[in-house]
Coordinates of C-alpha atoms in Angstrom, one line a residue:
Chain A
X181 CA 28.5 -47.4 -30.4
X182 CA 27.1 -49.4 -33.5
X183 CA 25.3 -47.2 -35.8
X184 CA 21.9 -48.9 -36.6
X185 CA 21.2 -49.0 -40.4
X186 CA 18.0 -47.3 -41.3
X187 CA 15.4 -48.4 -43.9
X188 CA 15.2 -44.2 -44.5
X189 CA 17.5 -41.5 -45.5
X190 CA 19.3 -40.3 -42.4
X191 CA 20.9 -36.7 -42.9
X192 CA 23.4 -35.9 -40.4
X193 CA 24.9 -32.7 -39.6
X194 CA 28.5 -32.3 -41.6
X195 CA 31.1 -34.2 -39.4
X196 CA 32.8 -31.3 -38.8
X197 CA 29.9 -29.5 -36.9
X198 CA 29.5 -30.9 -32.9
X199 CA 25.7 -31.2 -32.2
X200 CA 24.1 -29.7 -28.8
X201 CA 21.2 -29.2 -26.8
X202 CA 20.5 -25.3 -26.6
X203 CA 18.0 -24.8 -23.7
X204 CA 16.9 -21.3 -24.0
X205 CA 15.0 -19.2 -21.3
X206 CA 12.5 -17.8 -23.9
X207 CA 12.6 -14.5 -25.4
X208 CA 15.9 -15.0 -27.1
X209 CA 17.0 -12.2 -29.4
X210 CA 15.3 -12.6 -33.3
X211 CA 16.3 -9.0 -34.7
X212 CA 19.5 -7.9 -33.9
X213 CA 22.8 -10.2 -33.2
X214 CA 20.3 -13.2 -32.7
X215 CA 23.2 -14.5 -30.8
X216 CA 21.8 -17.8 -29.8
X217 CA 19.5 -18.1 -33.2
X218 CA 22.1 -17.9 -34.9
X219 CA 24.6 -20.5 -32.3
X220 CA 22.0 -23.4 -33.1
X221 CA 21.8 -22.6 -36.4
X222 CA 25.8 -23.0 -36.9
X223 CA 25.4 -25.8 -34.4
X224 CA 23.0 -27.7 -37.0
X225 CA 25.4 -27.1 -39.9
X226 CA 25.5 -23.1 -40.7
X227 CA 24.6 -23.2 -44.6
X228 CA 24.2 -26.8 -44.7
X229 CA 21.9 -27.1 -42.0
X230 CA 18.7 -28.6 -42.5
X231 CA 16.1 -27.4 -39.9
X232 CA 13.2 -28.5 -38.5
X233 CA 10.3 -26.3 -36.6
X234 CA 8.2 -27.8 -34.2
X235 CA 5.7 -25.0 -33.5
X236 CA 3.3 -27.4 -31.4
X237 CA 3.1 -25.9 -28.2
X238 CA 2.2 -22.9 -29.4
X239 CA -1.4 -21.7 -30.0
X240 CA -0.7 -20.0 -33.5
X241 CA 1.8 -22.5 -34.4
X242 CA 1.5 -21.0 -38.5
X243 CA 2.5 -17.6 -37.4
X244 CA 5.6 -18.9 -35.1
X245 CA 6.7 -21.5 -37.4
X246 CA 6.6 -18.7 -40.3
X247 CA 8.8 -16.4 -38.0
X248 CA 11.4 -19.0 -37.2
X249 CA 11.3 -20.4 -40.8
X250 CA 12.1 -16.8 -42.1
X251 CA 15.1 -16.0 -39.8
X252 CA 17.0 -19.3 -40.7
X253 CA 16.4 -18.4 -44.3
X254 CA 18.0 -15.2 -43.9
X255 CA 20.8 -17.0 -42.1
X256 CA 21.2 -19.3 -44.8
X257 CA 20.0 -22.5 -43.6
X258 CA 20.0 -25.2 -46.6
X259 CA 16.3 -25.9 -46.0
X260 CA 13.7 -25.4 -43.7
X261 CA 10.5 -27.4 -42.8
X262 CA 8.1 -26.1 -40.4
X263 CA 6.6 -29.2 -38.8
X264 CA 3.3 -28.1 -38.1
X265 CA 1.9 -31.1 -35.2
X266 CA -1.7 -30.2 -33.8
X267 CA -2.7 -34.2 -33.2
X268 CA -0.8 -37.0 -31.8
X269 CA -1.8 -39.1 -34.4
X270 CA 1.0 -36.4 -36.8
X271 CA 3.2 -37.5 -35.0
X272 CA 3.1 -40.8 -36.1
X273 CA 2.7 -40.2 -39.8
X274 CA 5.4 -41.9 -41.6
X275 CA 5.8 -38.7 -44.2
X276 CA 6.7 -36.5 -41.4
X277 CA 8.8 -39.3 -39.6
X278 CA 10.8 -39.4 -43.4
X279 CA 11.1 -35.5 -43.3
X280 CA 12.3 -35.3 -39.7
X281 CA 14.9 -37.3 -40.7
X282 CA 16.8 -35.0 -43.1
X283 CA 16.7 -32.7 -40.1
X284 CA 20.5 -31.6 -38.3
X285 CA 18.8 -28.9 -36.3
X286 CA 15.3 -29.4 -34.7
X287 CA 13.6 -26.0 -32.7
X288 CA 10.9 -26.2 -30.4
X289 CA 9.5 -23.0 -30.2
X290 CA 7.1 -21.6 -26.9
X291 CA 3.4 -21.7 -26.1
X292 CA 2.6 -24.5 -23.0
X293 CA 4.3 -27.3 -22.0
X294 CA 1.8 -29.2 -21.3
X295 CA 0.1 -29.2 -25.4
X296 CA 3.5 -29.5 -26.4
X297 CA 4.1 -32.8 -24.1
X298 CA 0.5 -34.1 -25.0
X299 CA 1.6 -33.9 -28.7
X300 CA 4.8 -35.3 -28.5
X301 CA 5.4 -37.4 -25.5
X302 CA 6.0 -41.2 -26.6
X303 CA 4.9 -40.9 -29.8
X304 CA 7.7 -42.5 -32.7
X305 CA 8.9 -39.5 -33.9
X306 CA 9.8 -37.7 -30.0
X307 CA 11.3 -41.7 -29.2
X308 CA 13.2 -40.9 -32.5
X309 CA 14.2 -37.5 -32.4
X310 CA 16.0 -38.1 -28.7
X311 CA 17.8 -40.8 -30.1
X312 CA 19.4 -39.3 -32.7
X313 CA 19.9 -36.4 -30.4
X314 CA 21.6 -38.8 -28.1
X315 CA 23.9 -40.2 -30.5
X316 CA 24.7 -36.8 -31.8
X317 CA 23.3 -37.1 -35.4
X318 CA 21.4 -33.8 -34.9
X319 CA 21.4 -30.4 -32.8
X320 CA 18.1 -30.1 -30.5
X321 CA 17.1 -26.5 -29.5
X322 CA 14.0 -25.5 -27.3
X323 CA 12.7 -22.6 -25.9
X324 CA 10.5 -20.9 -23.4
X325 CA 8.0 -24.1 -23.4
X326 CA 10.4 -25.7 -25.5
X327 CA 13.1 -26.1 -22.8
X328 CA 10.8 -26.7 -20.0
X329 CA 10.3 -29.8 -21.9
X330 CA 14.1 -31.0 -21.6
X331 CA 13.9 -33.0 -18.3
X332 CA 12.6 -36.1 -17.1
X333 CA 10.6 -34.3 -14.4
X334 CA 9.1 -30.5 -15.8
X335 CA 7.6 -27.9 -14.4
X336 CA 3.9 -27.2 -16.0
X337 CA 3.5 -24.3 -13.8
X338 CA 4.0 -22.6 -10.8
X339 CA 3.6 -18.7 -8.8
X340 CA 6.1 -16.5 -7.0
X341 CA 6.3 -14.0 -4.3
X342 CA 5.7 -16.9 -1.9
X343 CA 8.2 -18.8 0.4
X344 CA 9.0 -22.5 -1.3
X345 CA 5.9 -24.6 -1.2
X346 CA 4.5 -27.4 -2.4
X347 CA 1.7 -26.2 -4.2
X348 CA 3.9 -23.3 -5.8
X349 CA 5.0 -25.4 -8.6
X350 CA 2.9 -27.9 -10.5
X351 CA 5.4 -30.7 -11.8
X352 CA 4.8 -33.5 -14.8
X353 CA 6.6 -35.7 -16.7
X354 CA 8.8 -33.8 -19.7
X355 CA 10.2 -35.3 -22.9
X356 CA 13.8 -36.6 -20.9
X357 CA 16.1 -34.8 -23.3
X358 CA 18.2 -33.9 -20.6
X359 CA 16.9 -36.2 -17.9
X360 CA 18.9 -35.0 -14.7
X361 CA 17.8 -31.8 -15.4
X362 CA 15.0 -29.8 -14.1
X363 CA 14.3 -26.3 -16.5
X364 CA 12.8 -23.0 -15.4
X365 CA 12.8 -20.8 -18.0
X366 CA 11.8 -16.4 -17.9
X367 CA 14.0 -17.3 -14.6
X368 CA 15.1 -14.1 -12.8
X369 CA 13.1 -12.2 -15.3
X370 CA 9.5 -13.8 -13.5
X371 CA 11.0 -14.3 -10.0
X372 CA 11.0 -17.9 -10.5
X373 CA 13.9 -18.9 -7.9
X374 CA 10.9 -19.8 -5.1
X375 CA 9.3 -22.3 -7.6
X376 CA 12.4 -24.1 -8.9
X377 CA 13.5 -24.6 -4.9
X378 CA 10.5 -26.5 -4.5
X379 CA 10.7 -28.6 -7.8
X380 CA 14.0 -29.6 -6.5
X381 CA 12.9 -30.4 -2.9
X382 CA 10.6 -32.7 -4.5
X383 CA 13.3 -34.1 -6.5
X384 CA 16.7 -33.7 -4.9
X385 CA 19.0 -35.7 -7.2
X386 CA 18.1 -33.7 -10.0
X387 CA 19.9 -30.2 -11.4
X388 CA 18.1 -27.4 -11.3
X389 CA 18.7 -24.9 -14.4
X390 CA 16.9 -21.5 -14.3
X391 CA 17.7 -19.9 -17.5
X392 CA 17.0 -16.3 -18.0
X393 CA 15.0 -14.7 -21.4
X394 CA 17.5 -14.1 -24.1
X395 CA 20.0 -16.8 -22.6
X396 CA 21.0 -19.9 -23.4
X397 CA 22.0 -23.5 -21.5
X398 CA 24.2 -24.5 -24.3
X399 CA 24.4 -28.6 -23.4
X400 CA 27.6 -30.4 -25.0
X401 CA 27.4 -34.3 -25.7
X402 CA 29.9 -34.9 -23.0
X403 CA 28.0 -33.3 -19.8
X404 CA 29.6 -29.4 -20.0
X405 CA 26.6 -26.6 -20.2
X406 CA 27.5 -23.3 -21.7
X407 CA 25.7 -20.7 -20.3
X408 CA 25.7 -17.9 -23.6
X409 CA 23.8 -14.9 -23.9
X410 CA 22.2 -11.5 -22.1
X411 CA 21.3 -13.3 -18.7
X412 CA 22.2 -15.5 -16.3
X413 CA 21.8 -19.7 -16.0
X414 CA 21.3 -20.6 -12.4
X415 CA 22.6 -24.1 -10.8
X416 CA 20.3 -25.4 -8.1
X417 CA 22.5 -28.3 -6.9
X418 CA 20.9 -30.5 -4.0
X419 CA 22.9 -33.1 -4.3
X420 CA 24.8 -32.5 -0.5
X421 CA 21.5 -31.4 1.1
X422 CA 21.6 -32.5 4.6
X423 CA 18.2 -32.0 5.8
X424 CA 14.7 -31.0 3.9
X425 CA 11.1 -31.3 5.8
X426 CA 9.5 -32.5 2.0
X427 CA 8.0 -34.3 1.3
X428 CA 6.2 -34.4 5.2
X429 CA 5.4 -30.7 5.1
X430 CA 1.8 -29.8 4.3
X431 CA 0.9 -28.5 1.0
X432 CA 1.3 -24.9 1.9
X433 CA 3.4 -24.8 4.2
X434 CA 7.2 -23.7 3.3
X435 CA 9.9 -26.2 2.5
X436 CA 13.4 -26.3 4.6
X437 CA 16.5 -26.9 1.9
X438 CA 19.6 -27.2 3.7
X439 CA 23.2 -27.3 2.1
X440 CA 22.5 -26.8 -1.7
X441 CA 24.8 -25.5 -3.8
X442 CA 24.1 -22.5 -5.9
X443 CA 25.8 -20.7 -9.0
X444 CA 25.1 -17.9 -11.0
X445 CA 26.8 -18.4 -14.6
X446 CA 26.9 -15.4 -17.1
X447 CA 27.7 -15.7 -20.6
X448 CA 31.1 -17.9 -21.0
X449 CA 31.0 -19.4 -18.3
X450 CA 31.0 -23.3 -18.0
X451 CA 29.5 -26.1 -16.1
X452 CA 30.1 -29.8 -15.5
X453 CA 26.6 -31.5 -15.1
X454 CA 28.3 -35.1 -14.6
X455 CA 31.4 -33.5 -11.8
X456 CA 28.9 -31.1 -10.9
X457 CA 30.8 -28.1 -10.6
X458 CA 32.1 -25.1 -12.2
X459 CA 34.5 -25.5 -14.9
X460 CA 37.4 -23.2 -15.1
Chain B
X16 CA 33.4 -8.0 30.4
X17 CA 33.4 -5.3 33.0
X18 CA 30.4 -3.7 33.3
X19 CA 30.9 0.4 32.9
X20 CA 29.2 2.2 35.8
X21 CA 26.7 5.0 34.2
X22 CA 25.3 7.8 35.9
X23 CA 22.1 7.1 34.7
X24 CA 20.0 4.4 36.2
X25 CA 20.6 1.0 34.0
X26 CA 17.3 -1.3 33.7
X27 CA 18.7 -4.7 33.1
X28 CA 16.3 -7.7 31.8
X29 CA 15.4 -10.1 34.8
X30 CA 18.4 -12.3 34.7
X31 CA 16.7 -15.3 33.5
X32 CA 16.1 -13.7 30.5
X33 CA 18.3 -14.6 27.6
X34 CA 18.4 -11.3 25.4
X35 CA 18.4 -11.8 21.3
X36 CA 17.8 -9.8 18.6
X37 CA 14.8 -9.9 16.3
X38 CA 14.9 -9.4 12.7
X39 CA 11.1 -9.7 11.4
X40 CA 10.9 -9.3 7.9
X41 CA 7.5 -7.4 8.3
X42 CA 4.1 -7.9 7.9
X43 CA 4.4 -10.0 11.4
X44 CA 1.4 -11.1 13.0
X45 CA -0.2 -8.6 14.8
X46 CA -3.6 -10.0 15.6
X47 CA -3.7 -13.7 16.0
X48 CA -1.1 -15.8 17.6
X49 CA 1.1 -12.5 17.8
X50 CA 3.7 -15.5 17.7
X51 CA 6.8 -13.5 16.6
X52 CA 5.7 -10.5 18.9
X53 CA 5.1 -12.4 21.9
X54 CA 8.9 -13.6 21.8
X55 CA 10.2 -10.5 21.7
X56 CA 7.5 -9.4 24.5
X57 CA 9.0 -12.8 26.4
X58 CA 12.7 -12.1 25.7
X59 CA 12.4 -8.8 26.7
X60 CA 11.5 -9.9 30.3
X61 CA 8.0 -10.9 30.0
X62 CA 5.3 -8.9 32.7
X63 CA 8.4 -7.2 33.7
X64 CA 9.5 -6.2 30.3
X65 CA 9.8 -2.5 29.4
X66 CA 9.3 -1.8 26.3
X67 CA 10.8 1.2 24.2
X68 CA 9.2 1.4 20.7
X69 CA 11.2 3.7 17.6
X70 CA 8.4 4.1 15.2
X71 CA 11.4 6.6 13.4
X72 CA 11.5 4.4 10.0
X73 CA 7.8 5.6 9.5
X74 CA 5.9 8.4 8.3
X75 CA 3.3 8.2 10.6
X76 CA 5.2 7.7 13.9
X77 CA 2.3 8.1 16.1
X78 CA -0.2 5.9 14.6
X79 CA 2.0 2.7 14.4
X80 CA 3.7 3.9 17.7
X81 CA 0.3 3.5 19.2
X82 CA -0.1 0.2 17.9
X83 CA 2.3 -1.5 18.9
X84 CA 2.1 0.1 22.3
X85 CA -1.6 -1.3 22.2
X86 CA 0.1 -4.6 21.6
X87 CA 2.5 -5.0 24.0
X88 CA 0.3 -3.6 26.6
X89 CA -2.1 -6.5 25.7
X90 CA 0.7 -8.9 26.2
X91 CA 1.1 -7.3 29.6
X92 CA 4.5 -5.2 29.6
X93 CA 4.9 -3.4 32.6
X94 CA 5.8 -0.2 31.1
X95 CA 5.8 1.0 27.2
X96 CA 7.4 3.9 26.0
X97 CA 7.0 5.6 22.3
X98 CA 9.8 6.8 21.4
X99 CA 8.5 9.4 18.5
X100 CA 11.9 10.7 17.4
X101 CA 11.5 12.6 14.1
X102 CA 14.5 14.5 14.1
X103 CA 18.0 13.7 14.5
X104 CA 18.9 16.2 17.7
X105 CA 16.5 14.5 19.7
X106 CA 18.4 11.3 19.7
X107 CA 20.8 13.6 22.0
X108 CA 18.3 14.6 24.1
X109 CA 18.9 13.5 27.9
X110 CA 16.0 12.9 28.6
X111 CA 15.1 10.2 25.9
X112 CA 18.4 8.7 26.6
X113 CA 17.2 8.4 30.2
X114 CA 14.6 6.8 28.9
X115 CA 15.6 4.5 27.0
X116 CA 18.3 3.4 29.6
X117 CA 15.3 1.9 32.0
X118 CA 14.4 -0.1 28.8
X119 CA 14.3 -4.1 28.6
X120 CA 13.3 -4.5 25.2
X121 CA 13.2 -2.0 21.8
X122 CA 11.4 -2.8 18.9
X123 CA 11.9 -0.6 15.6
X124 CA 8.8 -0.3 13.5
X125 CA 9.1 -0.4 9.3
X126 CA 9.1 2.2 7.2
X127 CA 11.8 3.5 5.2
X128 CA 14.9 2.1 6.2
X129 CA 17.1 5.5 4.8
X130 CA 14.8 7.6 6.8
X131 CA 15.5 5.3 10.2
X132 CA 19.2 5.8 9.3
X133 CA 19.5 9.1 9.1
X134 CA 17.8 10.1 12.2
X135 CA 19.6 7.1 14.5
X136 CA 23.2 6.9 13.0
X137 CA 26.0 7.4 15.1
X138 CA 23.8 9.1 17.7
X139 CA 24.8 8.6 21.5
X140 CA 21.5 6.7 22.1
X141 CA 22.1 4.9 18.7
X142 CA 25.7 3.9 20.0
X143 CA 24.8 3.6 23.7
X144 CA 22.1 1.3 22.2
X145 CA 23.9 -0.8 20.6
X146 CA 26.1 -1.1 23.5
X147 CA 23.8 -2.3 25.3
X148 CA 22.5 -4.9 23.1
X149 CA 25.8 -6.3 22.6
X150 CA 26.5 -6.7 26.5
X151 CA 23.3 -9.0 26.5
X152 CA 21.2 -5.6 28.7
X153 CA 18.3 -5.8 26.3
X154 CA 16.6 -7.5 23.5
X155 CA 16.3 -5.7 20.4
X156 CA 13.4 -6.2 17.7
X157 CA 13.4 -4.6 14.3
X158 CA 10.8 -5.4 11.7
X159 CA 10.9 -4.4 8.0
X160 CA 12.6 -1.2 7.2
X161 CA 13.8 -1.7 10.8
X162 CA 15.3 -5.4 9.9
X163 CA 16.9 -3.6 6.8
X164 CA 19.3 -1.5 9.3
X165 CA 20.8 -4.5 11.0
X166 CA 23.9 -4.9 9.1
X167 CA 27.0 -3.1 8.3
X168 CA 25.8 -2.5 5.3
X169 CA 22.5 -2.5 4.0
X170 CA 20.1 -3.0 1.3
X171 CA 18.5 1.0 0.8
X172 CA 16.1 -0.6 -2.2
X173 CA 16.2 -2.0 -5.7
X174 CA 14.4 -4.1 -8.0
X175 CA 13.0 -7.3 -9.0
X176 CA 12.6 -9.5 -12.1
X177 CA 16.0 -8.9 -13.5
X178 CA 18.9 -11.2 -13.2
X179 CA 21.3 -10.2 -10.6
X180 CA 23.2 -6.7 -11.7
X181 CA 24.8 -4.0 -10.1
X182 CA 21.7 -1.5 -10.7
X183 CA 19.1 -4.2 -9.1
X184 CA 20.3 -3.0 -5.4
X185 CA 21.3 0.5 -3.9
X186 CA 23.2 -0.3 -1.1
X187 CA 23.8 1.6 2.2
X188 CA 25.6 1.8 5.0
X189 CA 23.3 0.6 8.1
X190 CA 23.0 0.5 11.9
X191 CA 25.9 -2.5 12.5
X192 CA 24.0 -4.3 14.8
X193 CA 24.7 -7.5 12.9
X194 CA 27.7 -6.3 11.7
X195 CA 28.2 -9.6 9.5
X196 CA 24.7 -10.1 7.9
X197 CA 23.2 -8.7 5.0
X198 CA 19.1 -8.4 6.2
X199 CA 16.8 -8.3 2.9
X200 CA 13.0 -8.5 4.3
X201 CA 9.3 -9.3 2.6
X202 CA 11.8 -11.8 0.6
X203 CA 10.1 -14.2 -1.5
X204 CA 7.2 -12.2 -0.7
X205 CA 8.2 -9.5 -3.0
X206 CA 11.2 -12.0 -4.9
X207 CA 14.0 -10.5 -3.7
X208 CA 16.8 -13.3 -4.2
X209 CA 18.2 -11.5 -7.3
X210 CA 18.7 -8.1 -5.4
X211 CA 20.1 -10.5 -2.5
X212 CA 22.5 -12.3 -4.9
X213 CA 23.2 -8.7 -6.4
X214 CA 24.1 -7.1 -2.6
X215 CA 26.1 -10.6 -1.7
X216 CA 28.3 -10.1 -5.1
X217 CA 29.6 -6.6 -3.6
X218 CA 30.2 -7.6 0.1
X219 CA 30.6 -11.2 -0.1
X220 CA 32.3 -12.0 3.1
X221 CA 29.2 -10.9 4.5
X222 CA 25.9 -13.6 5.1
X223 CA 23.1 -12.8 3.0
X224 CA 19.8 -13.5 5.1
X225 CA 16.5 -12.8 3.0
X226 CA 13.4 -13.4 5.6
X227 CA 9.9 -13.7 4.2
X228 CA 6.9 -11.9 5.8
X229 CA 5.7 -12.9 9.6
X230 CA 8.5 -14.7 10.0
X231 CA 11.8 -14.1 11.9
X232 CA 15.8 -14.5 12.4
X233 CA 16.2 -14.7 15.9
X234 CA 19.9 -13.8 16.8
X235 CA 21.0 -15.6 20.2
X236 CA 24.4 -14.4 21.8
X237 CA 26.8 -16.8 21.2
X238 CA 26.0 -16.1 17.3
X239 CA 23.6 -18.8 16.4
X240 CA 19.9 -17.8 14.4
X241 CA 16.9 -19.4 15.0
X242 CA 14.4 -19.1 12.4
X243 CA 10.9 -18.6 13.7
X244 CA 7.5 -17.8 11.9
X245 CA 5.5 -19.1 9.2
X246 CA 7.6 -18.6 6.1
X247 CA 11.4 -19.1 5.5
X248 CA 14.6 -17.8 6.2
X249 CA 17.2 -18.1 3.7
X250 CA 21.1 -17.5 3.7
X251 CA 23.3 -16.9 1.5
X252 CA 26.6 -17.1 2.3
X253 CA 29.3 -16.7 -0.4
X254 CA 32.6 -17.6 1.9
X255 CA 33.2 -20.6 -0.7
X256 CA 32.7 -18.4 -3.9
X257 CA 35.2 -19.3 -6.2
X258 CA 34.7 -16.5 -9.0
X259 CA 32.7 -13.3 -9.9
X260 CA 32.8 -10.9 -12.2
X261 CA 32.1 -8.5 -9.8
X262 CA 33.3 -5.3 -9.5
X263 CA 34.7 -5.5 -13.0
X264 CA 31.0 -5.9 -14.5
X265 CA 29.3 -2.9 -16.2
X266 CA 26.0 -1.5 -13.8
X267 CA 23.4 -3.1 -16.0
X268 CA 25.3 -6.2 -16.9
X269 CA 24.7 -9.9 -15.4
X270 CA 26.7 -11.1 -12.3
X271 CA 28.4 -14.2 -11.8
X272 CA 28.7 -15.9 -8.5
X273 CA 30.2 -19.4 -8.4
X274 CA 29.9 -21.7 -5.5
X275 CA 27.6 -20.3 -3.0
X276 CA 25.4 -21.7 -0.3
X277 CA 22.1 -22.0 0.2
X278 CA 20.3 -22.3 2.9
X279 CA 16.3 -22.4 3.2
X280 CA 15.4 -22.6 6.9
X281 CA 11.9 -23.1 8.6
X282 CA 10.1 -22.8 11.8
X283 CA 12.6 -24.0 14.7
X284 CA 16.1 -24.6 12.4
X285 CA 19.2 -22.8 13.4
X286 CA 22.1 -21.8 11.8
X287 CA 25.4 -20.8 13.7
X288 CA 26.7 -17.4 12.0
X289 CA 30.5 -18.0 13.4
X290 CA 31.1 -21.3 11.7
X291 CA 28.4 -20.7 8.9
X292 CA 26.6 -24.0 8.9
X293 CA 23.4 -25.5 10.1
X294 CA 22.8 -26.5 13.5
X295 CA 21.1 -30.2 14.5

């Protein structure tokens, strides 16, 4: 690939870290091991890493951005910028577009989905931020709303304790980090295994990833997903589904799913996103 | 088969009744349509059916013995029995054995499952009446705590709202109707999948079946399961599964389960237990 030359400083992570996508099921660890904290911050360049906060979807984005900004100092982290977006318009001021791009690790924290899309969706600093992501230059981690964000498709909200339906889950259009993908988040922890069946009925060819709270959906550049941390990462795989009644079925009616493939990873374990199976 | 002579008078269904057993996963309609009640009413011989009712699993016997006798007296049985057995001796009482012989169609009430268990297990009318439901002499319905007994093993009660552990489900052994099924009930009703996936990871040779509220797996003969009701029946069947860390996991720790399928039925799908796959 041709690297395109850019009128602005472009920091990338030292060549001798590999940049990732850490999709994390919210409530990840931030006092003890911080076991996946402290994965993307060696994943954005350990003591030379750069980091940016994006603190947008929450409500209190100060307070967050503080928290964050204060455990990558005690890690180390080279420097740390909290990048504190309430407007769309932010997003396309050229000062923060400069400061983005000294970034090697980016972290999107929790809050809604939905704020954190309406701030960033389209806008050139998101259209930038996934490229460079893409070409590997820096390591992208969300979480809780964060990683909802990651697909093409995203779940805004949903219920439980109901059979699949189509009005449990209330879909949108997310950021397309990771656009096969379709992340729940607070997975087993919120019973959300009914709501992420009927995202993927909707959208068969897609991979569902239910991540728990304190774990981790480690994506590599070339497809594998690491599951790391206390939980589990489901695989909702549709992709030999021989028969559903969606979209035909009424609204609350339940959803048929025949043939899909499921699996439970734990910490360690590996999956192929491109092969779509477990990798032993 | 050759049919056993018994010294007691045997009361056979009409012989153009096809005999099944019913696993309801509770809360069935009882007012309304009465659409899962009335099939058992129908596959226990219709006007001519005689109905035995265990009300065992429950702590008020009499009261929800009465209903359903209310019920199926509605429907138009031509005789209904309550069988109020509280204590375990009385399952060896001649007389209820006699009974229960002149029976069509039994229907066990919910409840507590354990409770059901310990008064029924390996009882002569217990064995003689699960003899009898195998040699296609009666249809048996079981609803709830009353579904729960079905299999060979069974789900005693556990948890939610965790990922899938060895502490989420206290397992049992249970009634063997369905020798080969695992029967969790109220399932996405009260999110049950992870204490599903948690039984499945100890016995996985065994089917997983998770049925929501009002809604039923109705077992024919020759081994196929007809899903009937207004919410869903899903299986889980692990015969693929290609690695867990199960047993060696500690109680509290995740579980993995790699390559298992899922199945989601609705209203009027089938799904043939011998060769584990869907039926069109």
């Amino acid at each position: 690939m041709i690297q395109v030359a850019s009128q602005i400083h472009v920091t990338e992570t030292p060549r001798f870290t590999k940049t990732a996508i850490l999709v994390i099921g919210g409530a990840e660890d931030k006092v003890h091991g911080r076991e996946i904290l402290h994965t993307f911050f060696c994943r954005s360049g350990d003591i030379n890493a750069r980091i940016g906060i994006i603190p947008s979807a929450s409500r209190e984005p100060a307070v967050i951005g503080d928290r964050y900004q204060t455990i990558f100092a005690e890690m180390g982290a080279e420097k740390i910028q909290v990048f504190d977006i309430r407007e769309r318009e932010q997003a396309s001021d050229p000062q923060i577009q400069k400061d983005m791009e000294e970034c090697t690790g980016v972290f999107m924290t929790g809050g809604d989905q939905l704020r954190l899309w309406g701030i960033l969706a389209e806008t050139p600093l998101m259209e930038r931020l996934r490229h460079r992501v893409w070409r590997g230059e820096l390591t992208l981690a969300g979480t809780s709303a964060g990683a909802a964000v990651m697909g093409h498709h995203m779940i805004a909200g949903g219920g439980s304790g109901e059979s699949p339906n189509r009005s449990l889950v209330d879909m949108a259009t997310g950021l397309g980090l990771i656009p096969e993908a379709i992340v729940d988040q607070h997975f087993h922890n919120r019973n959300r295994m009914s709501r992420l069946l009927s995202a993927i009925a909707a959208y068969p060819d897609k991979i569902g990833i239910g991540i728990d709270e304190d774990t981790c959906a480690l994506f590599e550049r070339d497809g594998i997903l690491n599951a790391i941390g206390k939980g589990t990462v489901t695989i909702v795989d549709a992709c030999q589904l021989s028969r559903t009644n969606y979209p035909g079925v009424a609204a609350t009616d339940p959803i048929s799913l025949h043939n899909v493939s499921l699996h439970v990873l734990c910490h360690g374990d590996r999956y192929n996103m491109k092969e779509r199976s477990v990798v032993y």
